[in-house]
Coordinates of C-alpha atoms in Angstrom, one line a residue:
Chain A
X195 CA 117.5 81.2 72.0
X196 CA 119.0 78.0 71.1
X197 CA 116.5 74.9 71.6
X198 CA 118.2 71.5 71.8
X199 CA 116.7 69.4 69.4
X200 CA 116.3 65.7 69.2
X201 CA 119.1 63.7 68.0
X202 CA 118.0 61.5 65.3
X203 CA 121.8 60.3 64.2
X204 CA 123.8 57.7 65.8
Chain B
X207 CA 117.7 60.1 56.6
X208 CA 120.0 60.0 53.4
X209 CA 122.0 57.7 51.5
X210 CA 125.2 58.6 52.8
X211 CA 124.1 58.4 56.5
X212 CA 122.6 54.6 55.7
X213 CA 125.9 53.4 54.5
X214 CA 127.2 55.0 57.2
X215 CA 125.8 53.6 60.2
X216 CA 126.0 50.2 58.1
X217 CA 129.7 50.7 57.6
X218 CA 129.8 51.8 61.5
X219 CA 127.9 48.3 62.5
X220 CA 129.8 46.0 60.1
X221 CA 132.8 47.6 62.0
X222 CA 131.3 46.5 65.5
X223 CA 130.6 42.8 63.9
X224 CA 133.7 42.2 62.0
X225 CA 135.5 43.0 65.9
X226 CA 133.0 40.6 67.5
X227 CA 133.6 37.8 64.8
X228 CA 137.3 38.2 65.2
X229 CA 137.3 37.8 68.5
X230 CA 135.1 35.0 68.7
X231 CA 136.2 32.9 65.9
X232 CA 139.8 33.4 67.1
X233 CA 138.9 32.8 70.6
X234 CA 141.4 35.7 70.8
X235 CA 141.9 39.5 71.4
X236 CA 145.2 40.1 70.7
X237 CA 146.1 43.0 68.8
X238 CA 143.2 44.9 70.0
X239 CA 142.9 47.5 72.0
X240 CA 140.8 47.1 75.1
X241 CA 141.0 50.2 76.3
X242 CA 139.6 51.8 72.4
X243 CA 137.0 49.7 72.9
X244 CA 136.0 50.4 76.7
X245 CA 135.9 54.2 75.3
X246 CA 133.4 53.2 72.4
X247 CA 131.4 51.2 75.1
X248 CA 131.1 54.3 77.3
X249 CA 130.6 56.6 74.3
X250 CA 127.1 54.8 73.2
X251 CA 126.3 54.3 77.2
X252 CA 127.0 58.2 77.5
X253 CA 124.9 59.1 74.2
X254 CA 122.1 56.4 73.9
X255 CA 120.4 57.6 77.4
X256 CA 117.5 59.4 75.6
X257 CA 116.3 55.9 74.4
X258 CA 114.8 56.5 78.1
X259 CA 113.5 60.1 77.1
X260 CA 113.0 60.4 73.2
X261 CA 111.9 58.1 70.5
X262 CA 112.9 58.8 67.2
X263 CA 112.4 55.6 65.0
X264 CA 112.2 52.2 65.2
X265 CA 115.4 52.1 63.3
X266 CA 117.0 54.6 65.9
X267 CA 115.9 52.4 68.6
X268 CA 117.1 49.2 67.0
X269 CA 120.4 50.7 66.0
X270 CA 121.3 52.3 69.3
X271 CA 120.6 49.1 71.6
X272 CA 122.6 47.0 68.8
X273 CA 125.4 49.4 69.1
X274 CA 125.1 49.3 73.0
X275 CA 124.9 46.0 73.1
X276 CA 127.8 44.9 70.7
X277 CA 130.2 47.3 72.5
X278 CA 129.6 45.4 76.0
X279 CA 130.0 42.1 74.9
X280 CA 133.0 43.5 72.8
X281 CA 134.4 45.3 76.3
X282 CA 133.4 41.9 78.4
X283 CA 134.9 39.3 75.5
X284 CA 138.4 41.3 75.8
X285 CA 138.2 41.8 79.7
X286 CA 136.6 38.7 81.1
X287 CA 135.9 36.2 78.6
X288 CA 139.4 36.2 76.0
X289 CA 141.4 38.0 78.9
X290 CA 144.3 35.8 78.4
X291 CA 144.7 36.6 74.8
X292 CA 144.3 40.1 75.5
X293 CA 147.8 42.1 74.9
X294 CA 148.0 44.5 77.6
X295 CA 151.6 45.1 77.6
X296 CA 151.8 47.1 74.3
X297 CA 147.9 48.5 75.5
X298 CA 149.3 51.2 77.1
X299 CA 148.1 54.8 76.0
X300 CA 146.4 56.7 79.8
X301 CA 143.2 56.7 79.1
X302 CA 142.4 59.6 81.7
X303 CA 144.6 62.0 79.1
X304 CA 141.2 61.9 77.2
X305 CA 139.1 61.2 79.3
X306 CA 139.8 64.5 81.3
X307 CA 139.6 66.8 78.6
X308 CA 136.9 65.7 77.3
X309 CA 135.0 65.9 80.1
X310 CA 136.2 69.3 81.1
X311 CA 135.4 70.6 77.2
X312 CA 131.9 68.8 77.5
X313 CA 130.9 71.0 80.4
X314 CA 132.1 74.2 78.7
X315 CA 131.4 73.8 75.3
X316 CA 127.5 72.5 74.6
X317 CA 124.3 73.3 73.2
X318 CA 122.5 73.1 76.5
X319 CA 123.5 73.2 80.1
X320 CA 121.4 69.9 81.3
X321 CA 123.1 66.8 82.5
X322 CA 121.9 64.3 79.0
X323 CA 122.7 67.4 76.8
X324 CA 126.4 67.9 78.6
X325 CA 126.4 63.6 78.2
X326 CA 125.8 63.7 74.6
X327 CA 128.4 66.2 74.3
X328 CA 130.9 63.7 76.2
X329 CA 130.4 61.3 74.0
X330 CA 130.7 63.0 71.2
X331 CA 133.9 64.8 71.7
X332 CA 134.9 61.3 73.3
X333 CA 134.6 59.6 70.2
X334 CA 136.0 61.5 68.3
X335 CA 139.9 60.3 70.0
X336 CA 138.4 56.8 71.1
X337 CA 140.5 55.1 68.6
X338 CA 143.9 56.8 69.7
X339 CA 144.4 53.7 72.2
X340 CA 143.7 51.4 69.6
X341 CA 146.6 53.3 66.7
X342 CA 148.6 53.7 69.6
X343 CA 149.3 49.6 70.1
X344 CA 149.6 49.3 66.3
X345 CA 152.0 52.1 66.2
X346 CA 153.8 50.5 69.0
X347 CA 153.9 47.2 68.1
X348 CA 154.5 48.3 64.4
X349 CA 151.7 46.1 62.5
X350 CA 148.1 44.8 62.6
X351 CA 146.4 42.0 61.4
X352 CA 144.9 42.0 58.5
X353 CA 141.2 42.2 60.0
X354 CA 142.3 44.6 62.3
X355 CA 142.7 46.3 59.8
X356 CA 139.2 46.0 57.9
X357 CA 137.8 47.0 61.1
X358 CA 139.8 50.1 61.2
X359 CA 138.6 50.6 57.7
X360 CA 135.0 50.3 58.1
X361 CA 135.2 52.5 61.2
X362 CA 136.9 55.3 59.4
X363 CA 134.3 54.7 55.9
X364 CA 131.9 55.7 58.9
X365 CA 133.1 58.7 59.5
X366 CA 133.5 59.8 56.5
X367 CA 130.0 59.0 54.7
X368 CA 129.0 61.3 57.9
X369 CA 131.0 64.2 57.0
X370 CA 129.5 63.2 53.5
X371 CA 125.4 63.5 55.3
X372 CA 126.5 66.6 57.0
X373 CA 127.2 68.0 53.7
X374 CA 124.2 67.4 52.1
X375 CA 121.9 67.8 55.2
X376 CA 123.2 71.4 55.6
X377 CA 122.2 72.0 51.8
X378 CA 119.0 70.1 51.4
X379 CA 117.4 70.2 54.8
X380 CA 119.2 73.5 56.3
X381 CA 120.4 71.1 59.1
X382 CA 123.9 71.4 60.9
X383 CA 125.6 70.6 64.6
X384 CA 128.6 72.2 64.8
X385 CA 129.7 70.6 68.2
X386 CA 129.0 67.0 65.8
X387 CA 130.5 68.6 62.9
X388 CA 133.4 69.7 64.5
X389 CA 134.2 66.4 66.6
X390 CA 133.6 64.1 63.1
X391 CA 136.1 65.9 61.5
X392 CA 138.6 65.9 63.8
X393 CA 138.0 62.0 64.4
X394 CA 138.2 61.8 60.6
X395 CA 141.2 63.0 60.3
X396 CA 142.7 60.5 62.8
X397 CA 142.2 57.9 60.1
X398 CA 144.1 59.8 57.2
X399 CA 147.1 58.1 57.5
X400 CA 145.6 55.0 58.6
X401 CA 143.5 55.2 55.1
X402 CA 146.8 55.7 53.4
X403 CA 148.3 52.6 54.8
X404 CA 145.9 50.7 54.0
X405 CA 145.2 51.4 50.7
X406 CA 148.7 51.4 50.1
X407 CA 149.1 48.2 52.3
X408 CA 146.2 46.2 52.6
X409 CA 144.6 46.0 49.6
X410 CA 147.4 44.8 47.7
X411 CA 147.4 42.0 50.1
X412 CA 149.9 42.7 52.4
X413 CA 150.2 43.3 55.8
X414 CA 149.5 46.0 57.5
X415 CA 152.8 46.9 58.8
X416 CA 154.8 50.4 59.6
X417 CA 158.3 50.9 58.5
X418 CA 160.8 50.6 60.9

């Protein structure tokens, strides 16, 4: 099950 | 955070400044798309909302209100402020072409079904043919100024040093987005023959200018 992770790029 | 990704976001905020300077030291907006630019405004609008949800960095922070703010003042310089000089008879590409699409393919294509998530996924496939308006007027009008075109330039170096991070962060860390991956490359490859021209053009001192 896909988590969304935090976006650290811009 | 790597090398490539460093020069890259650099590369993407000199592309931001060298607009604003243009602009401002110019007291003029011609040649410029406003339209491009109202996309890139409502690309980092449409992206940067988890400043209100997630902290990352200090330099994530920093860099997403710069870019936020920049592309306002960029959208309200060419709008409001410079609208005289702004040259909206050869700005003529319909927006809603892309912004439709894009939209539609947000909602149906995304890592997660939650209104930032399907946002972030707007923006992303947004930027990725923000810049069409913006080679649209210099295809129509057949040339571009030689800053123009160094703005072009650093925008499309941006692009492709993240192509260049994605690379290595899928080898060294294990890291990949496809929905980013996908959407860089295909924005990527909207600067090709932009890259061409100038190399071929630009840095030999001339004009950017298309053949006839």
């Amino acid at each position: 099950d896909e988590e969304t992770q935090a976006k650290d790029e811009l | 955070m790597n090398v490539f990704r460093l020069i890259g976001d650099l590369s993407h905020l000199l592309a931001i400044l060298i607009l604003l300077w243009k602009i401002w030291k110019t007291r003029s907006c011609s040649g410029i798309s406003g339209k491009s630019q109202f996309l890139f405004a409502l690309v980092f609008t449409t992206r940067y909302l988890d400043l209100f949800t997630n902290f990352i960095s200090p330099y994530n922070t920093f860099m997403k209100i710069v870019y936020i703010v920049c592309s306002c003042v960029t959208v309200y310089f060419i709008y409001v402020k410079f609208k005289a000089t702004y040259d909206s008879n050869h700005d003529t590409f319909r927006v809603e072409f892309l912004v439709v699409p894009v939209g539609g393919l947000a909602f149906l294509v995304n890592h997660d079904f939650t209104p930032l998530e399907i946002l972030w996924t707007f923006s992303i496939y947004l930027e990725s043919v923000a810049i069409l308006p913006q080679l649209f007027m210099i295809s129509k009008t057949g040339e571009a100024e030689t800053i123009t075109s160094h703005y072009l330039f650093a925008l499309g170096a941006y692009r492709a040093l993240y192509i260049v991070n994605w690379v290595y962060r899928y080898y060294f860390e294990g890291f990949f987005d496809l929905i980013a991956i996908v959407a860089g490359c295909v924005q990527t490859i909207l600067y090709c023959d932009f890259f061409y021209l100038y190399i071929t053009k630009v840095l030999q001192g001339k004009k950017l200018s298309l053949p006839a």
